[in-house]
Coordinates of C-alpha atoms in Angstrom, one line a residue:
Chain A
X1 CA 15.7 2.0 0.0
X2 CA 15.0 5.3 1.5
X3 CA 17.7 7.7 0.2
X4 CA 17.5 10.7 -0.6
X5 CA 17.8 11.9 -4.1
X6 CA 21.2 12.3 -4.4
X7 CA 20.4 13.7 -8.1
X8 CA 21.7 17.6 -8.4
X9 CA 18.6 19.5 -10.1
X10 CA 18.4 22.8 -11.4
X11 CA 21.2 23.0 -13.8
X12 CA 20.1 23.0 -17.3
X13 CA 22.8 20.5 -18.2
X14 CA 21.7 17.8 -15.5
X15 CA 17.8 18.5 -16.0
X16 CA 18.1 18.0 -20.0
X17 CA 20.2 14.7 -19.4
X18 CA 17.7 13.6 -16.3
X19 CA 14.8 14.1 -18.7
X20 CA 16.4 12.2 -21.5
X21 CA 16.8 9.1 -19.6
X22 CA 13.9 9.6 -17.3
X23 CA 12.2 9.2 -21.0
X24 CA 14.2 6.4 -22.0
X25 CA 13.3 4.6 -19.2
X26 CA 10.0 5.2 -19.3
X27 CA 10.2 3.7 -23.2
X28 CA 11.6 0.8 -22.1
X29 CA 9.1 0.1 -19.7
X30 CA 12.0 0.1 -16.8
X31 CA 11.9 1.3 -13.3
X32 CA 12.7 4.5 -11.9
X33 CA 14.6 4.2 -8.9
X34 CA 14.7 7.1 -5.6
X35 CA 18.4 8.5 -6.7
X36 CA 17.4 8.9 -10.2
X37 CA 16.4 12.5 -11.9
X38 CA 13.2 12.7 -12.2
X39 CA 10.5 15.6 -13.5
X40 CA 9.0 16.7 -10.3
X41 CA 5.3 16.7 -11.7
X42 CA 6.4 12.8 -11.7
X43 CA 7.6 12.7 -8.0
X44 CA 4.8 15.0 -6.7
X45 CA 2.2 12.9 -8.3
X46 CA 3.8 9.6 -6.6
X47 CA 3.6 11.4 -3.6
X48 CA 0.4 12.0 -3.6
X49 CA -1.0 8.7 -5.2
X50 CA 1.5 6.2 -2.3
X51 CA 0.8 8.6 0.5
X52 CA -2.8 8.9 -0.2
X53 CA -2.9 4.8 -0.5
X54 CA -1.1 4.6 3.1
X55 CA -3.1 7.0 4.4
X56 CA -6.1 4.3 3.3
X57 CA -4.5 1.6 4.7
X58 CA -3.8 3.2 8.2
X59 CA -7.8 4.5 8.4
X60 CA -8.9 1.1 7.0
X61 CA -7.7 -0.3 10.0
X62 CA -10.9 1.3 12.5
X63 CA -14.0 -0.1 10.7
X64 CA -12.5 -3.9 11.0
X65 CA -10.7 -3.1 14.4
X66 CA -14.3 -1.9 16.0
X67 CA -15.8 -5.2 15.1
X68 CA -12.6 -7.6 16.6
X69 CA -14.7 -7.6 19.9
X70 CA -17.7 -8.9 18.2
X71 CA -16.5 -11.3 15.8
X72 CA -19.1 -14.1 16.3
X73 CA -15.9 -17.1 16.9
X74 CA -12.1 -16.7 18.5
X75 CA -11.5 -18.1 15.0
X76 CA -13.1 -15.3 13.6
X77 CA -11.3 -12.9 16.0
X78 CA -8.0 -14.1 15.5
X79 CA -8.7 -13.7 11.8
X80 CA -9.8 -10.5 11.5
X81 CA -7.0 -9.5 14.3
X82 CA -4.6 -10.4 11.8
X83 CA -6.7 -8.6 9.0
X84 CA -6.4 -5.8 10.8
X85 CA -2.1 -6.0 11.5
X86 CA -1.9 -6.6 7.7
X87 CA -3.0 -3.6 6.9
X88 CA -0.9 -1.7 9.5
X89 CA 2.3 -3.5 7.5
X90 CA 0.6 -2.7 4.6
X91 CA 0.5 1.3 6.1
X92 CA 4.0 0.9 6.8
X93 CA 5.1 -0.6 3.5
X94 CA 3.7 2.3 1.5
X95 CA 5.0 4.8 3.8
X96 CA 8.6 3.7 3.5
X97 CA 7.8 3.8 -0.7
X98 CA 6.8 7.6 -0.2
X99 CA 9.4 8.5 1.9
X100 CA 12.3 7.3 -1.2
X101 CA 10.6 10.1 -2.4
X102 CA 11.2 13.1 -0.4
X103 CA 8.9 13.3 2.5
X104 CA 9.2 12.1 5.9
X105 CA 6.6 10.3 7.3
X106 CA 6.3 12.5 9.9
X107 CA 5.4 15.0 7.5
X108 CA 2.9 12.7 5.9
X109 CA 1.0 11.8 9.0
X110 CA 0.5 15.6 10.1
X111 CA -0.8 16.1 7.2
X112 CA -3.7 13.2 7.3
X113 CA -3.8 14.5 10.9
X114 CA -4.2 17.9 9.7
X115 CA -6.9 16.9 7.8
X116 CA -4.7 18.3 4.7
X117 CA -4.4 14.4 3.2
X118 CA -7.3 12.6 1.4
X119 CA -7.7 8.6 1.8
X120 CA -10.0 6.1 0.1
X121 CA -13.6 7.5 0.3
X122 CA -14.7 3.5 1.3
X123 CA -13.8 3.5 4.8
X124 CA -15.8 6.4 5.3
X125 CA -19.3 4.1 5.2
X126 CA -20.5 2.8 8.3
X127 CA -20.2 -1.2 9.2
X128 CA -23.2 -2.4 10.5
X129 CA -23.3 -5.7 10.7
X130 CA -21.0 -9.0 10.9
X131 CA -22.1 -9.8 7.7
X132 CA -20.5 -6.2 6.5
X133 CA -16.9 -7.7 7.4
X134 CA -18.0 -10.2 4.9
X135 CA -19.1 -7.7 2.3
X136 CA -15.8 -5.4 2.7
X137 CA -13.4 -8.5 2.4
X138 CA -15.0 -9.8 -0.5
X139 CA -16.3 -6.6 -2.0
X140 CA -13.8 -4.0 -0.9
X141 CA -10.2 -5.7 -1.1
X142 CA -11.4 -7.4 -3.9
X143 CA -11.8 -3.9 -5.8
X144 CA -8.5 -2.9 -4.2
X145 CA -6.7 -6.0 -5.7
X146 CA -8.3 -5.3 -9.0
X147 CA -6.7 -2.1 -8.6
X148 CA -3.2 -2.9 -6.9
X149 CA -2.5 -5.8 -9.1
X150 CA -1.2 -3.8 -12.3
X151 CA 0.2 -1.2 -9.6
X152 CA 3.0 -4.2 -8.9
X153 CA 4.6 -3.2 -13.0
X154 CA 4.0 0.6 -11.6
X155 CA 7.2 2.7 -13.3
X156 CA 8.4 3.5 -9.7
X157 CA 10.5 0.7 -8.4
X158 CA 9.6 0.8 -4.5
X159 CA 6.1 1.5 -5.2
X160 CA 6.2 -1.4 -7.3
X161 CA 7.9 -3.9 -4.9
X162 CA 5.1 -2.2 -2.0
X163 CA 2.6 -3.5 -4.1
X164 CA 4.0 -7.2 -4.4
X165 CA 4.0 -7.5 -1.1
X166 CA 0.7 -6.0 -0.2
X167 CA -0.9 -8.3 -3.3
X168 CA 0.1 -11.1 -1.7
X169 CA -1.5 -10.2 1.7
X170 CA -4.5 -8.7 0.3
X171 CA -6.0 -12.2 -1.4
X172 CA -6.5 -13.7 2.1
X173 CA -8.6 -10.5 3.0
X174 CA -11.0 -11.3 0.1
X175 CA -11.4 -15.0 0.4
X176 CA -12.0 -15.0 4.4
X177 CA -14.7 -12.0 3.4
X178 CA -16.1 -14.7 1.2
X179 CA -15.9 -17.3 3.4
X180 CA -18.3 -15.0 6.2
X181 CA -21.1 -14.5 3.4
X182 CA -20.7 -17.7 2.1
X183 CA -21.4 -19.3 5.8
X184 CA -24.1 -16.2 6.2
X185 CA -25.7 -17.3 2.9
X186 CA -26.1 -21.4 4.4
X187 CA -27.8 -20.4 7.3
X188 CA -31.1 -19.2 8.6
X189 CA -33.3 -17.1 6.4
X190 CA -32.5 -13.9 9.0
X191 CA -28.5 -14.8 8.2
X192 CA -29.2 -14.9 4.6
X193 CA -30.9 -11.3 4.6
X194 CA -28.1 -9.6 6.8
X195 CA -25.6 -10.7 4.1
X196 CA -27.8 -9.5 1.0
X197 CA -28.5 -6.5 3.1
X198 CA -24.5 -5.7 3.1
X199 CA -23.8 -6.8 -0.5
X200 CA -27.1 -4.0 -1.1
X201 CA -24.9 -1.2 1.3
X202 CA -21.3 -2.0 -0.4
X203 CA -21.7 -3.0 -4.2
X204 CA -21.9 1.2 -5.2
X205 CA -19.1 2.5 -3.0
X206 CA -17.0 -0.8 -3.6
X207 CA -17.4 0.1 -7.6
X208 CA -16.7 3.5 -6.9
X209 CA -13.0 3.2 -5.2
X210 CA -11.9 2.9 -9.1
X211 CA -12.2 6.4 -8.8
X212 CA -14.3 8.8 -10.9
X213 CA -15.0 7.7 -14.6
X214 CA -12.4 7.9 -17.5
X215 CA -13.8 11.2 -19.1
X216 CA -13.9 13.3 -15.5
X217 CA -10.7 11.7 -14.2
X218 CA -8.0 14.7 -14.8
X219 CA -4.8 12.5 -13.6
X220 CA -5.2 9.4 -14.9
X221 CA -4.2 10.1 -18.3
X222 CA -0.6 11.7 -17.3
X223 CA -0.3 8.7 -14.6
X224 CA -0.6 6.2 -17.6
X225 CA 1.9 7.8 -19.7
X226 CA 4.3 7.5 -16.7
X227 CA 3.3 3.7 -16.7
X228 CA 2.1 4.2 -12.9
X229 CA -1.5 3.4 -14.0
X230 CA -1.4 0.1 -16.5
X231 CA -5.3 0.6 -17.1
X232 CA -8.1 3.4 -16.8
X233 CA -10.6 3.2 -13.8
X234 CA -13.7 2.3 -15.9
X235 CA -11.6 -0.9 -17.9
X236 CA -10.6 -1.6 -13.8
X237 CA -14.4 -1.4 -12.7
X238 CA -15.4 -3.3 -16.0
X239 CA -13.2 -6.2 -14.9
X240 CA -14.0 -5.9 -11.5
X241 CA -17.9 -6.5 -11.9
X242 CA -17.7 -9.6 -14.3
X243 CA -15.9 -11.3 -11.6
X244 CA -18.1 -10.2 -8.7
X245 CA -20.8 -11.0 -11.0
X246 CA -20.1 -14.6 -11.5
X247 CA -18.3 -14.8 -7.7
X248 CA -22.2 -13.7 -6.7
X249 CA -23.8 -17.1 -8.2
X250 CA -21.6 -19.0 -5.6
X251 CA -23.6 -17.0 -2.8
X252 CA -26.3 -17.6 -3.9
X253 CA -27.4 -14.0 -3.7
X254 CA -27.3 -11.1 -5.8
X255 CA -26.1 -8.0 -7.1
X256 CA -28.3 -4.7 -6.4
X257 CA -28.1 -3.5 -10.1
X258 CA -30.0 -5.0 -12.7
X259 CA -28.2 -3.4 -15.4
X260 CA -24.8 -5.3 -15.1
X261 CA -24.7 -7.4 -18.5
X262 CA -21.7 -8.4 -20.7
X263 CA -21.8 -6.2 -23.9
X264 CA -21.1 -8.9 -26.5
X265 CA -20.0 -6.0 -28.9
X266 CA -17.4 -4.3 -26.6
X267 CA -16.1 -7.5 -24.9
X268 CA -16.8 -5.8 -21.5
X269 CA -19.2 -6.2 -18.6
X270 CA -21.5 -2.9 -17.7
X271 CA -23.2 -1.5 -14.6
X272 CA -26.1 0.6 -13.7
X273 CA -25.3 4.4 -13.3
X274 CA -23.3 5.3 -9.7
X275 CA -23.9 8.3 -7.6
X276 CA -20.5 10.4 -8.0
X277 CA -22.5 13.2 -6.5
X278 CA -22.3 11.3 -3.6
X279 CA -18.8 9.9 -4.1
X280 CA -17.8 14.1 -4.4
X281 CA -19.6 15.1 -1.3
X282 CA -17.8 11.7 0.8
X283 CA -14.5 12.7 -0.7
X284 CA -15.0 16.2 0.6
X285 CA -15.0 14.9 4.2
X286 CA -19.2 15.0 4.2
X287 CA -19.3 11.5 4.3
X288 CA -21.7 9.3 7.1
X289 CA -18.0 8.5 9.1
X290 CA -15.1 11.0 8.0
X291 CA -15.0 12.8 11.1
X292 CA -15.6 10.2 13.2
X293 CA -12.3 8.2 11.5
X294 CA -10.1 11.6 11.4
X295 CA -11.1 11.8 15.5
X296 CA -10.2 8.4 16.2
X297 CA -6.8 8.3 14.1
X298 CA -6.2 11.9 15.7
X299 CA -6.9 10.3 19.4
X300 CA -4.8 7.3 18.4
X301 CA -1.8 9.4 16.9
X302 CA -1.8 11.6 20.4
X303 CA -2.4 8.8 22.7
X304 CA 1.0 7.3 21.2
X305 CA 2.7 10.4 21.8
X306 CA 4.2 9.2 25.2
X307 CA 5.2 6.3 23.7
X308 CA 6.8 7.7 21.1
X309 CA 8.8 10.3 23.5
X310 CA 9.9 7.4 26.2
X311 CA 11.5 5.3 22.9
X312 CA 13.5 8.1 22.1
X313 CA 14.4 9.0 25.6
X314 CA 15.3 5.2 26.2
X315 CA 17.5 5.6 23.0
X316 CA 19.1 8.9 23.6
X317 CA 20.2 7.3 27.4
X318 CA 21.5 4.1 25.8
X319 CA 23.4 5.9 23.4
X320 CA 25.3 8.2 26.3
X321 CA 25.6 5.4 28.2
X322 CA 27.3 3.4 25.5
X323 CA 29.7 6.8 24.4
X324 CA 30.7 7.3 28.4
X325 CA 31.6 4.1 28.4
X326 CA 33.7 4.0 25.5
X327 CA 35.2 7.5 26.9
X328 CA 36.2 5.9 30.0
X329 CA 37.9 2.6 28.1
Chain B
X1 CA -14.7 6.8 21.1
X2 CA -17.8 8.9 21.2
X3 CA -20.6 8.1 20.2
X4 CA -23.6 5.9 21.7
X5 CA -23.8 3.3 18.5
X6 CA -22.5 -0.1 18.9
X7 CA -20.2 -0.5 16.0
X8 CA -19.2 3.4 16.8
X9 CA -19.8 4.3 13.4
X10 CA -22.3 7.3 13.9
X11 CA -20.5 10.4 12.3
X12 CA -20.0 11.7 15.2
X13 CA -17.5 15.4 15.0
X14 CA -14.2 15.8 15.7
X15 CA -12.2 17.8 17.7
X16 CA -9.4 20.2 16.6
X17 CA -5.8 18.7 16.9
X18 CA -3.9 18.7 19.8
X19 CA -0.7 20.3 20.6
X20 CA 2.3 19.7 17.9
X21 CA 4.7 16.9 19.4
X22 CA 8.2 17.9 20.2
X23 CA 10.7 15.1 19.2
X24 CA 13.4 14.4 16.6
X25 CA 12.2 11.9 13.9
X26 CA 13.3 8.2 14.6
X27 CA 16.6 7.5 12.4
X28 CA 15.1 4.9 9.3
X29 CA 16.5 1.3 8.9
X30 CA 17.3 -0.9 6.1
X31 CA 15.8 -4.2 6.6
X32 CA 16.8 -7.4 5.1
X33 CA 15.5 -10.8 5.8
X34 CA 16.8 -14.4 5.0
X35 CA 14.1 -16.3 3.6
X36 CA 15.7 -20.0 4.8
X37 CA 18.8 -21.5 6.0
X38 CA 21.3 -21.6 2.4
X39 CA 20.2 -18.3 1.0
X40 CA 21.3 -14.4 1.3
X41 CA 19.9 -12.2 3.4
X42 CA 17.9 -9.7 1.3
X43 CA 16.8 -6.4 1.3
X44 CA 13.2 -6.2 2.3
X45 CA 12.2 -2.4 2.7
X46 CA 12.8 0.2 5.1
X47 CA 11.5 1.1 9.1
X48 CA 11.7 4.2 11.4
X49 CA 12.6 3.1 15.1
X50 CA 14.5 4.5 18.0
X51 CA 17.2 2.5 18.4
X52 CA 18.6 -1.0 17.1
X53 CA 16.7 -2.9 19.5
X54 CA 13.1 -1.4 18.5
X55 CA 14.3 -1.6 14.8
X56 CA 15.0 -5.5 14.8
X57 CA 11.7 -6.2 16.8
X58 CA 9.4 -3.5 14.4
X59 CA 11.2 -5.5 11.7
X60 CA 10.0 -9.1 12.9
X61 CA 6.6 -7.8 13.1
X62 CA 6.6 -5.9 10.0
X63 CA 8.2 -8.0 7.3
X64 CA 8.1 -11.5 9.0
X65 CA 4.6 -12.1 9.8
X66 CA 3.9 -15.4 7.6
X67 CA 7.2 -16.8 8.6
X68 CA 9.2 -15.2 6.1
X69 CA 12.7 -15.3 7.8
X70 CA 15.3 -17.2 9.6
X71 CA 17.4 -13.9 10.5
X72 CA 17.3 -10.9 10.0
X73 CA 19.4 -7.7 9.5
X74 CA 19.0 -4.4 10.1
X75 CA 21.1 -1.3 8.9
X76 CA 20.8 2.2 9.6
X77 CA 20.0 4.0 6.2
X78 CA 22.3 6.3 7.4
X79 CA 25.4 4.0 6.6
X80 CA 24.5 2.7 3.5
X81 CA 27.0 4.3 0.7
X82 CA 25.5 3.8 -3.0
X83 CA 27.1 4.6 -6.1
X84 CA 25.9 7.3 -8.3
X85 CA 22.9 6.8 -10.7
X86 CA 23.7 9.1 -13.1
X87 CA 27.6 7.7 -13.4
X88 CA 26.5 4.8 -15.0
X89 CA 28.7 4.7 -18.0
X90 CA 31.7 5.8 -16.2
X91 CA 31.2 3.4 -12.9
X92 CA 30.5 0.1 -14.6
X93 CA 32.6 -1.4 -16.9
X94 CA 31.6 -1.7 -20.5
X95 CA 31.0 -5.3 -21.1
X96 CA 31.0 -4.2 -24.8
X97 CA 33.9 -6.6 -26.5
X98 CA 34.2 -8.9 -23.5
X99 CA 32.1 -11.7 -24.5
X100 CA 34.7 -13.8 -23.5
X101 CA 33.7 -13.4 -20.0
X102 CA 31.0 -15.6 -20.1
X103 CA 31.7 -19.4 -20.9
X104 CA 29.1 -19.1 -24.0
X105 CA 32.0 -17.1 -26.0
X106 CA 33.8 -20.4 -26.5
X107 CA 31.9 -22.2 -29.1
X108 CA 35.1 -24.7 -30.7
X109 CA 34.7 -26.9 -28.0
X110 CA 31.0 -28.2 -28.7
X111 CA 30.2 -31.2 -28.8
X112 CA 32.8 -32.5 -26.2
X113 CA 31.4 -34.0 -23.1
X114 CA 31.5 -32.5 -19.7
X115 CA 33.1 -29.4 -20.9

């Protein structure tokens, strides 16, 4: 539910009796609901972390939406129309979370607008081929499920309940990603190199989205004491590449990194070194597609505007209509 | 879309933003959705939309894509009254010493059939 916080802040008395159950809570591994005190380090880091995750959803949308025309089947079309849908709801979902906190979602889309707003660094890699809508379903939702599973016990309650529903979207996104390569991998030798060459393109940044590693990632350890994060981006990436490890066998292709192994001493699997250089300079909007998504969700945003102006007018006429009428009864 | 490449992924600049729209933020909506015929309607999440209309049809296509409802409700935010977090000891009853609210609290009874 989006209300406001009701919460008065700024008296000593009300802040030192917010913090103390805030704490409790947080003890008790409970939820935090919108109308409860919170610290506001807590509820501007939410912010950030929900907003920046619709944000990812919303642009996710344009590398799968350019290929709906060339999906090789209707089937195929139909599927990855629906693909596409889900992650508008799933957009939408973690909007409506964010805004329990505080800011409109107006706000929040002028800012990605505005370029002021960060998103996932992934969708800022070109798609290529068909056999790249394979790789990101398999590959890429199958990092962000990795990562948005524990996210459903996340402290705050609406974030939490965002992430249910999303989880149980986002495992037909991987399997029909798998399905594509799978069918790419049983056909002709050409079909079988288009869908190594993707797994090639999309095994670093895919390992990447668990953001930078444990010892150069300054929010993570403040976002597990508030129980949002259940588990540090290198345990998630660990996880994460002993199941695409094994998941590769079925292909019947391979990883490009002969260093992953499972380290019998730690109990954890281990990959070859990334490029975070590269993963700074894509964050910073130098990536091979940033502009070109910030244009087209820009275009999109002001190509609504009409829409968005007739709604209201058709509302604000309705709604005179419906008070004259009651005048004149 | 710009750009000459076929999948229009070719980096490619952008232009600055356009003018700043002019309208009042759509009112949000509380939308709740009964899962089958029997059952409660239940809160689901929340939408913006202009008007009732556009609020009952974004909520169909938002929270009832895999056939997750029967019916469904939806509430202006605006007219939901909730009680006060922070008055939880004073709002809600103690249940402290009322054990014998719940059928458990009678114990002499066991034993005895259909009771």
């Amino acid at each position: 539910m989006a209300a406001p916080a009701a919460t008065q802040y700024g008296s000593p008395d009300v802040d030192a009796a917010g913090q103390q159950l805030f704490d409790e809570l947080i003890a008790q591994d409970s939820r935090i609901e919108p109308r409860d005190w919170m610290p506001e380090a807590y509820r501007k880091s939410l912010t950030r972390q929900i907003s920046q995750h619709a944000h990812s959803e919303i642009i996710g949308m344009q590398p799968e939406a350019n290929w709906i025309t060339r999906a090789p089947s209707l089937k195929r079309k139909a599927i990855l129309m629906a693909k596409v849908q889900d992650e508008a709801g799933h957009g939408l979902y973690l909007y409506s979370a964010a805004e329990t906190l505080g800011t409109p979602r107006d706000k929040m889309t002028e800012d990605l607008i505005a370029g002021k707003a960060r998103y996932s660094s992934i969708f800022n890699y070109p798609v290529l081929t068909w056999a790249d809508i394979g790789a990101i379903g398999w590959l890429v939702d199958g990092a962000a499920i990795c990562n948005q599973v524990p996210l459903c016990r996340a402290s705050y309650g609406p974030y939490g309940r965002a992430m249910v529903r999303i989880c149980k979207e986002e495992s037909f996104h991987q399997r029909q990603g798998f399905e594509i390569l799978l069918e790419l991998a049983n056909g002709t030798q050409a079909q079988r190199d288009m869908a190594q060459d993707a797994i090639n393109r999309w095994y670093a940044p895919s390992l990447m989205m668990f953001g930078p590693p444990d010892d150069d990632s300054p929010n993570s350890k403040q976002s597990m004491a508030w129980n949002i994060k259940r588990f540090s981006n290198d345990e998630l990436r660990s996880r994460f590449v002993g199941m695409i490890a094994e998941q590769v066998k079925a292909l019947g292709l391979s990883l490009p990194d002969p260093d992953v192994r499972f380290n019998e001493d730690t109990g954890k699997w281990e990959h070859g070194p990334l490029d975070w250089e590269e993963f700074k300079e894509v964050l910073a909007g130098r990536g091979p597609c940033n502009a070109q998504r910030m244009e087209r969700r820009r275009e999109a945003h002001e190509d609504g505007a009409w829409v968005r102006e007739a709604a209201a007018a058709y509302a604000d006429k309705q709604a005179r209509r419906a008070a004259s009428a009651t005048e004149a009864a | 879309m710009t750009g000459g490449s076929t999948t229009g992924d070719d980096g490619s600049t952008a232009p600055a933003a356009g003018p700043a729209e002019k309208r009042q933020p759509w009112p949000l909506w509380e939308v709740f959705v009964r899962s089958s015929r029997g059952l409660s309607h239940v809160h689901a999440g929340s939408l913006h939309a202009p008007d009732a209309d556009m609020a009952l049809r974004n909520a169909r296509d938002l929270y009832t894509r895999r056939n997750e409802g029967v019916s469904l409700w939806v509430v202006p935010s605006s007219a939901i009254i909730t009680s006060d977090p922070s008055a939880k000891e004073q709002f809600f009853e103690s249940p402290q010493g009322k054990d014998y609210r719940h059928a458990t609290y009678y114990t002499k009874s066991e034993g005895v059939k259909h009771l």
